[in-house]
């Protein structure tokens, strides 16, 4: 059972480039989330999804886009990368029926130069 | 809006000692869930303990226990017999009841266990 898998683990982008952070879960969780963690800070919610075909903005959505075409996958798209998007990105999932908190991926460290 | 405050940015204790990490939160809701997550240097987020607001009994998980004071909106984490492997960032987190599954995190407390 792999849980939540994020790829890549590390990435360096140049300003203005675009990329997609991949997130896949194999637990049949209906809820999925993207957070960013800036140095010395807690996690801030970027986008979340309550099921396939449904997404909504979190606290810091600007500069990002998401899609949820399947239960398993929840990719995060960065368009026109900026230095302010340098952060560690975490994908997480949960089963809303159990309320046992999230299962997190191992994170993606992104640097925009 | 709900907020989570961790007033101790960093702490250090000797191995085998007991340490308490503080957390306060603000909400007008009556049904909610509270969590402590551990983030070791590996960066992985690990659930340490959870508490349902409707339960008066404090949650415990081996060496980890909480002091949940609902009226005071306080949710502290006690680590007994601390071990070197407890060195990590600890995040207090809040989630409303079944209406909303979004978790709000505090800024974290960096805990160092000294040999």
PDB file of C-alpha atoms in Angstrom:
ATOM      1  CA  UNK A   1       0.000   0.000   0.000  1.00  0.00           C
ATOM      2  CA  UNK A   2       1.854   3.105  -1.255  1.00  0.00           C
ATOM      3  CA  UNK A   3      -0.399   5.742   0.387  1.00  0.00           C
ATOM      4  CA  UNK A   4       0.145   9.194  -1.132  1.00  0.00           C
ATOM      5  CA  UNK A   5       2.867   9.455  -3.760  1.00  0.00           C
ATOM      6  CA  UNK A   6       4.293  12.790  -4.884  1.00  0.00           C
ATOM      7  CA  UNK A   7       6.638  13.395  -7.768  1.00  0.00           C
ATOM      8  CA  UNK A   8       9.143  14.879  -8.232  1.00  0.00           C
ATOM      9  CA  UNK A   9      10.849  15.128  -4.826  1.00  0.00           C
ATOM     10  CA  UNK A  10      13.007  18.077  -5.877  1.00  0.00           C
ATOM     11  CA  UNK A  11      12.839  20.553  -8.728  1.00  0.00           C
ATOM     12  CA  UNK A  12      14.513  23.781  -9.748  1.00  0.00           C
ATOM     13  CA  UNK A  13      12.566  26.040 -12.074  1.00  0.00           C
ATOM     14  CA  UNK A  14      13.505  29.240 -13.802  1.00  0.00           C
ATOM     15  CA  UNK A  15      11.273  32.272 -13.443  1.00  0.00           C
ATOM     16  CA  UNK A  16       8.428  32.091 -15.935  1.00  0.00           C
ATOM     17  CA  UNK A  17       8.610  28.333 -16.461  1.00  0.00           C
ATOM     18  CA  UNK A  18       5.665  26.049 -15.789  1.00  0.00           C
ATOM     19  CA  UNK A  19       5.428  22.621 -14.241  1.00  0.00           C
ATOM     20  CA  UNK A  20       3.023  20.106 -12.781  1.00  0.00           C
ATOM     21  CA  UNK A  21       3.459  18.487  -9.391  1.00  0.00           C
ATOM     22  CA  UNK A  22       1.967  15.035  -9.436  1.00  0.00           C
ATOM     23  CA  UNK A  23       0.015  13.454  -6.577  1.00  0.00           C
ATOM     24  CA  UNK A  24      -1.531   9.987  -6.525  1.00  0.00           C
ATOM     25  CA  UNK A  25      -3.219   8.095  -3.708  1.00  0.00           C
ATOM     26  CA  UNK A  26      -4.275   4.450  -3.665  1.00  0.00           C
ATOM     27  CA  UNK A  27      -6.508   4.488  -0.582  1.00  0.00           C
ATOM     28  CA  UNK A  28      -9.713   5.467  -2.387  1.00  0.00           C
ATOM     29  CA  UNK A  29      -9.855   8.668  -0.349  1.00  0.00           C
ATOM     30  CA  UNK A  30     -12.377  11.148  -1.635  1.00  0.00           C
ATOM     31  CA  UNK A  31     -10.714  14.265  -0.163  1.00  0.00           C
ATOM     32  CA  UNK A  32      -7.380  15.533  -1.451  1.00  0.00           C
ATOM     33  CA  UNK A  33      -5.372  18.654  -0.634  1.00  0.00           C
ATOM     34  CA  UNK A  34      -2.366  20.688  -1.657  1.00  0.00           C
ATOM     35  CA  UNK A  35      -0.425  22.628   0.953  1.00  0.00           C
ATOM     36  CA  UNK A  36       2.723  24.691   0.788  1.00  0.00           C
ATOM     37  CA  UNK A  37       5.193  25.046   3.628  1.00  0.00           C
ATOM     38  CA  UNK A  38       7.458  28.056   3.665  1.00  0.00           C
ATOM     39  CA  UNK A  39      10.581  28.066   5.881  1.00  0.00           C
ATOM     40  CA  UNK A  40       9.703  28.370   9.567  1.00  0.00           C
ATOM     41  CA  UNK A  41       6.013  28.446   8.816  1.00  0.00           C
ATOM     42  CA  UNK A  42       3.118  26.080   9.064  1.00  0.00           C
ATOM     43  CA  UNK A  43       1.284  24.612   6.133  1.00  0.00           C
ATOM     44  CA  UNK A  44      -1.037  26.786   4.085  1.00  0.00           C
ATOM     45  CA  UNK A  45      -3.810  25.317   1.955  1.00  0.00           C
ATOM     46  CA  UNK A  46      -3.562  26.018  -1.763  1.00  0.00           C
ATOM     47  CA  UNK A  47      -6.398  23.960  -3.250  1.00  0.00           C
ATOM     48  CA  UNK A  48      -8.516  21.040  -2.207  1.00  0.00           C
ATOM     49  CA  UNK A  49     -10.944  18.575  -3.732  1.00  0.00           C
ATOM     50  CA  UNK A  50     -13.856  16.705  -2.188  1.00  0.00           C
ATOM     51  CA  UNK A  51     -14.161  14.268  -5.071  1.00  0.00           C
ATOM     52  CA  UNK A  52     -13.512  13.696  -8.743  1.00  0.00           C
ATOM     53  CA  UNK A  53     -14.543  16.704 -10.802  1.00  0.00           C
ATOM     54  CA  UNK A  54     -14.784  19.025  -7.787  1.00  0.00           C
ATOM     55  CA  UNK A  55     -12.079  21.459  -6.705  1.00  0.00           C
ATOM     56  CA  UNK A  56     -12.009  24.591  -4.588  1.00  0.00           C
ATOM     57  CA  UNK A  57      -9.572  27.290  -3.560  1.00  0.00           C
ATOM     58  CA  UNK A  58      -7.809  27.328  -0.256  1.00  0.00           C
ATOM     59  CA  UNK A  59      -5.999  30.142   1.502  1.00  0.00           C
ATOM     60  CA  UNK A  60      -3.254  30.801  -1.091  1.00  0.00           C
ATOM     61  CA  UNK A  61      -4.467  29.739  -4.586  1.00  0.00           C
ATOM     62  CA  UNK A  62      -2.946  32.509  -6.716  1.00  0.00           C
ATOM     63  CA  UNK A  63      -0.468  31.253  -9.288  1.00  0.00           C
ATOM     64  CA  UNK A  64      -1.711  27.663  -9.134  1.00  0.00           C
ATOM     65  CA  UNK A  65      -4.294  25.464 -10.810  1.00  0.00           C
ATOM     66  CA  UNK A  66      -5.588  21.991 -10.086  1.00  0.00           C
ATOM     67  CA  UNK A  67      -7.755  19.346 -11.653  1.00  0.00           C
ATOM     68  CA  UNK A  68      -9.320  16.152 -10.315  1.00  0.00           C
ATOM     69  CA  UNK A  69     -10.349  13.904 -13.172  1.00  0.00           C
ATOM     70  CA  UNK A  70     -10.036  10.701 -11.126  1.00  0.00           C
ATOM     71  CA  UNK A  71     -10.308   9.771  -7.457  1.00  0.00           C
ATOM     72  CA  UNK A  72      -6.632   8.808  -7.388  1.00  0.00           C
ATOM     73  CA  UNK A  73      -4.930  11.814  -8.984  1.00  0.00           C
ATOM     74  CA  UNK A  74      -4.751  15.455  -7.969  1.00  0.00           C
ATOM     75  CA  UNK A  75      -2.043  17.319  -9.923  1.00  0.00           C
ATOM     76  CA  UNK A  76      -1.004  20.873  -9.070  1.00  0.00           C
ATOM     77  CA  UNK A  77      -0.034  23.131 -11.944  1.00  0.00           C
ATOM     78  CA  UNK A  78       2.276  26.120 -11.581  1.00  0.00           C
ATOM     79  CA  UNK A  79       2.033  28.603 -14.413  1.00  0.00           C
ATOM     80  CA  UNK A  80       4.692  31.291 -14.853  1.00  0.00           C
ATOM     81  CA  UNK A  81       6.754  30.325 -11.815  1.00  0.00           C
ATOM     82  CA  UNK A  82       7.861  33.143  -9.509  1.00  0.00           C
ATOM     83  CA  UNK A  83      10.467  33.205  -6.705  1.00  0.00           C
ATOM     84  CA  UNK A  84       7.610  33.574  -4.195  1.00  0.00           C
ATOM     85  CA  UNK A  85       6.582  30.032  -5.115  1.00  0.00           C
ATOM     86  CA  UNK A  86       9.804  28.604  -3.731  1.00  0.00           C
ATOM     87  CA  UNK A  87       8.502  26.269  -1.056  1.00  0.00           C
ATOM     88  CA  UNK A  88       7.908  22.679  -0.043  1.00  0.00           C
ATOM     89  CA  UNK A  89       4.660  21.342  -1.413  1.00  0.00           C
ATOM     90  CA  UNK A  90       2.668  18.621   0.296  1.00  0.00           C
ATOM     91  CA  UNK A  91      -0.188  16.636  -1.096  1.00  0.00           C
ATOM     92  CA  UNK A  92      -2.526  14.917   1.346  1.00  0.00           C
ATOM     93  CA  UNK A  93      -5.671  12.847   1.303  1.00  0.00           C
ATOM     94  CA  UNK A  94      -8.362  11.849   3.766  1.00  0.00           C
ATOM     95  CA  UNK A  95     -11.489   9.806   4.075  1.00  0.00           C
ATOM     96  CA  UNK A  96     -14.066  12.253   5.333  1.00  0.00           C
ATOM     97  CA  UNK A  97     -16.030   9.467   6.990  1.00  0.00           C
ATOM     98  CA  UNK A  98     -13.315   8.569   9.462  1.00  0.00           C
ATOM     99  CA  UNK A  99     -11.884  11.969  10.352  1.00  0.00           C
ATOM    100  CA  UNK A 100      -8.486  10.562  11.283  1.00  0.00           C
ATOM    101  CA  UNK A 101      -6.608  13.473   9.836  1.00  0.00           C
ATOM    102  CA  UNK A 102      -4.654  13.357   6.636  1.00  0.00           C
ATOM    103  CA  UNK A 103      -2.248  10.968   5.009  1.00  0.00           C
ATOM    104  CA  UNK A 104       0.568  13.065   3.604  1.00  0.00           C
ATOM    105  CA  UNK A 105       2.920  12.565   0.724  1.00  0.00           C
ATOM    106  CA  UNK A 106       6.634  13.050   1.280  1.00  0.00           C
ATOM    107  CA  UNK A 107       6.664  16.527  -0.242  1.00  0.00           C
ATOM    108  CA  UNK A 108       8.237  18.278  -3.224  1.00  0.00           C
ATOM    109  CA  UNK A 109      10.929  20.865  -2.634  1.00  0.00           C
ATOM    110  CA  UNK A 110      10.612  23.485  -5.370  1.00  0.00           C
ATOM    111  CA  UNK A 111      13.082  26.275  -5.949  1.00  0.00           C
ATOM    112  CA  UNK A 112      12.373  29.061  -8.440  1.00  0.00           C
ATOM    113  CA  UNK A 113      15.453  30.980  -9.567  1.00  0.00           C
TER     114      UNK A 113
ATOM    115  CA  UNK B   1     -12.246  32.156  10.935  1.00  0.00           C
ATOM    116  CA  UNK B   2     -10.449  29.485  12.867  1.00  0.00           C
ATOM    117  CA  UNK B   3      -6.877  30.120  13.951  1.00  0.00           C
ATOM    118  CA  UNK B   4      -4.216  27.997  15.611  1.00  0.00           C
ATOM    119  CA  UNK B   5      -1.433  29.552  17.672  1.00  0.00           C
ATOM    120  CA  UNK B   6       1.747  27.884  18.864  1.00  0.00           C
ATOM    121  CA  UNK B   7       3.585  30.328  21.102  1.00  0.00           C
ATOM    122  CA  UNK B   8       6.851  28.383  21.412  1.00  0.00           C
ATOM    123  CA  UNK B   9       8.870  28.595  18.185  1.00  0.00           C
ATOM    124  CA  UNK B  10      11.654  26.399  19.560  1.00  0.00           C
ATOM    125  CA  UNK B  11      12.359  24.236  22.615  1.00  0.00           C
ATOM    126  CA  UNK B  12      15.168  22.033  23.861  1.00  0.00           C
ATOM    127  CA  UNK B  13      15.061  19.351  26.527  1.00  0.00           C
ATOM    128  CA  UNK B  14      17.362  16.627  27.747  1.00  0.00           C
ATOM    129  CA  UNK B  15      16.728  13.065  26.720  1.00  0.00           C
ATOM    130  CA  UNK B  16      14.373  11.196  29.097  1.00  0.00           C
ATOM    131  CA  UNK B  17      12.784  14.419  30.352  1.00  0.00           C
ATOM    132  CA  UNK B  18       9.159  15.365  29.924  1.00  0.00           C
ATOM    133  CA  UNK B  19       8.263  18.285  27.676  1.00  0.00           C
ATOM    134  CA  UNK B  20       5.000  20.088  27.012  1.00  0.00           C
ATOM    135  CA  UNK B  21       4.225  21.931  23.788  1.00  0.00           C
ATOM    136  CA  UNK B  22       1.527  24.579  23.905  1.00  0.00           C
ATOM    137  CA  UNK B  23      -1.267  25.248  21.457  1.00  0.00           C
ATOM    138  CA  UNK B  24      -4.293  27.498  21.551  1.00  0.00           C
ATOM    139  CA  UNK B  25      -6.985  27.838  18.952  1.00  0.00           C
ATOM    140  CA  UNK B  26      -9.930  30.045  18.225  1.00  0.00           C
ATOM    141  CA  UNK B  27     -13.275  28.836  16.960  1.00  0.00           C
ATOM    142  CA  UNK B  28     -16.960  29.408  17.529  1.00  0.00           C
ATOM    143  CA  UNK B  29     -17.748  25.814  16.576  1.00  0.00           C
ATOM    144  CA  UNK B  30     -18.674  23.174  19.122  1.00  0.00           C
ATOM    145  CA  UNK B  31     -17.770  20.059  17.122  1.00  0.00           C
ATOM    146  CA  UNK B  32     -14.230  19.851  15.832  1.00  0.00           C
ATOM    147  CA  UNK B  33     -11.047  17.807  15.868  1.00  0.00           C
ATOM    148  CA  UNK B  34      -7.561  18.656  17.025  1.00  0.00           C
ATOM    149  CA  UNK B  35      -4.318  17.038  15.955  1.00  0.00           C
ATOM    150  CA  UNK B  36      -0.628  17.067  16.637  1.00  0.00           C
ATOM    151  CA  UNK B  37       1.606  16.279  13.680  1.00  0.00           C
ATOM    152  CA  UNK B  38       5.313  15.554  13.818  1.00  0.00           C
ATOM    153  CA  UNK B  39       7.678  16.526  11.010  1.00  0.00           C
ATOM    154  CA  UNK B  40      11.163  15.031  11.467  1.00  0.00           C
ATOM    155  CA  UNK B  41      14.125  16.110   9.333  1.00  0.00           C
ATOM    156  CA  UNK B  42      12.937  13.629   6.702  1.00  0.00           C
ATOM    157  CA  UNK B  43      10.119  16.134   6.041  1.00  0.00           C
ATOM    158  CA  UNK B  44       7.414  13.475   6.304  1.00  0.00           C
ATOM    159  CA  UNK B  45       4.287  14.626   8.155  1.00  0.00           C
ATOM    160  CA  UNK B  46       3.301  12.054  10.781  1.00  0.00           C
ATOM    161  CA  UNK B  47       0.112  12.096  12.824  1.00  0.00           C
ATOM    162  CA  UNK B  48       1.016  11.852  16.509  1.00  0.00           C
ATOM    163  CA  UNK B  49      -2.334  12.139  18.234  1.00  0.00           C
ATOM    164  CA  UNK B  50      -5.902  13.307  17.656  1.00  0.00           C
ATOM    165  CA  UNK B  51      -8.681  14.548  19.915  1.00  0.00           C
ATOM    166  CA  UNK B  52     -12.398  14.879  19.288  1.00  0.00           C
ATOM    167  CA  UNK B  53     -13.820  17.994  20.898  1.00  0.00           C
ATOM    168  CA  UNK B  54     -16.899  16.164  22.150  1.00  0.00           C
ATOM    169  CA  UNK B  55     -14.766  13.781  24.202  1.00  0.00           C
ATOM    170  CA  UNK B  56     -13.752  15.057  27.621  1.00  0.00           C
ATOM    171  CA  UNK B  57     -11.136  12.351  28.109  1.00  0.00           C
ATOM    172  CA  UNK B  58      -7.668  13.380  27.008  1.00  0.00           C
ATOM    173  CA  UNK B  59      -6.187  11.297  24.204  1.00  0.00           C
ATOM    174  CA  UNK B  60      -3.024   9.276  24.827  1.00  0.00           C
ATOM    175  CA  UNK B  61      -0.714   7.375  22.497  1.00  0.00           C
ATOM    176  CA  UNK B  62       2.113   5.647  24.333  1.00  0.00           C
ATOM    177  CA  UNK B  63       4.489   8.416  25.496  1.00  0.00           C
ATOM    178  CA  UNK B  64       2.338  11.147  23.961  1.00  0.00           C
ATOM    179  CA  UNK B  65      -0.664  12.651  25.687  1.00  0.00           C
ATOM    180  CA  UNK B  66      -2.682  15.815  25.412  1.00  0.00           C
ATOM    181  CA  UNK B  67      -4.224  18.235  27.849  1.00  0.00           C
ATOM    182  CA  UNK B  68      -7.415  19.364  26.160  1.00  0.00           C
ATOM    183  CA  UNK B  69      -9.101  22.310  27.817  1.00  0.00           C
ATOM    184  CA  UNK B  70     -12.139  23.078  25.681  1.00  0.00           C
ATOM    185  CA  UNK B  71     -13.337  26.151  27.570  1.00  0.00           C
ATOM    186  CA  UNK B  72      -9.872  27.672  27.421  1.00  0.00           C
ATOM    187  CA  UNK B  73      -9.399  26.515  23.802  1.00  0.00           C
ATOM    188  CA  UNK B  74      -6.100  24.976  24.725  1.00  0.00           C
ATOM    189  CA  UNK B  75      -4.575  21.752  23.385  1.00  0.00           C
ATOM    190  CA  UNK B  76      -1.092  21.028  24.710  1.00  0.00           C
ATOM    191  CA  UNK B  77       1.041  17.992  23.878  1.00  0.00           C
ATOM    192  CA  UNK B  78       3.056  16.221  26.553  1.00  0.00           C
ATOM    193  CA  UNK B  79       5.918  13.967  25.573  1.00  0.00           C
ATOM    194  CA  UNK B  80       7.099  11.733  28.390  1.00  0.00           C
ATOM    195  CA  UNK B  81      10.512  10.050  28.576  1.00  0.00           C
ATOM    196  CA  UNK B  82      11.629  12.001  25.526  1.00  0.00           C
ATOM    197  CA  UNK B  83      13.876  10.240  23.030  1.00  0.00           C
ATOM    198  CA  UNK B  84      16.370  11.497  20.466  1.00  0.00           C
ATOM    199  CA  UNK B  85      13.971  10.386  17.744  1.00  0.00           C
ATOM    200  CA  UNK B  86      11.410  12.868  19.029  1.00  0.00           C
ATOM    201  CA  UNK B  87      13.533  15.692  17.605  1.00  0.00           C
ATOM    202  CA  UNK B  88      11.247  17.281  15.023  1.00  0.00           C
ATOM    203  CA  UNK B  89       8.939  20.110  14.170  1.00  0.00           C
ATOM    204  CA  UNK B  90       5.557  19.681  15.836  1.00  0.00           C
ATOM    205  CA  UNK B  91       2.417  21.197  14.380  1.00  0.00           C
ATOM    206  CA  UNK B  92      -0.839  21.684  16.182  1.00  0.00           C
ATOM    207  CA  UNK B  93      -3.814  21.501  13.822  1.00  0.00           C
ATOM    208  CA  UNK B  94      -7.557  22.078  13.861  1.00  0.00           C
ATOM    209  CA  UNK B  95     -10.364  20.684  11.730  1.00  0.00           C
ATOM    210  CA  UNK B  96     -14.039  21.460  11.946  1.00  0.00           C
ATOM    211  CA  UNK B  97     -16.580  18.696  12.074  1.00  0.00           C
ATOM    212  CA  UNK B  98     -18.106  16.854   9.206  1.00  0.00           C
ATOM    213  CA  UNK B  99     -19.073  19.999   7.351  1.00  0.00           C
ATOM    214  CA  UNK B 100     -15.518  20.814   6.456  1.00  0.00           C
ATOM    215  CA  UNK B 101     -12.453  18.584   6.169  1.00  0.00           C
ATOM    216  CA  UNK B 102      -9.864  21.326   5.794  1.00  0.00           C
ATOM    217  CA  UNK B 103      -7.125  21.274   8.418  1.00  0.00           C
ATOM    218  CA  UNK B 104      -5.654  24.535   9.692  1.00  0.00           C
ATOM    219  CA  UNK B 105      -2.101  24.314  10.976  1.00  0.00           C
ATOM    220  CA  UNK B 106      -0.192  26.354  13.511  1.00  0.00           C
ATOM    221  CA  UNK B 107       3.287  27.628  12.655  1.00  0.00           C
ATOM    222  CA  UNK B 108       4.967  24.839  14.554  1.00  0.00           C
ATOM    223  CA  UNK B 109       7.346  24.298  17.454  1.00  0.00           C
ATOM    224  CA  UNK B 110      10.819  23.022  16.709  1.00  0.00           C
ATOM    225  CA  UNK B 111      11.756  20.532  19.418  1.00  0.00           C
ATOM    226  CA  UNK B 112      15.336  19.460  20.075  1.00  0.00           C
ATOM    227  CA  UNK B 113      16.004  16.446  22.285  1.00  0.00           C
ATOM    228  CA  UNK B 114      19.538  16.732  23.643  1.00  0.00           C
ATOM    229  CA  UNK B 115      21.647  13.656  24.484  1.00  0.00           C
TER     230      UNK B 115
END
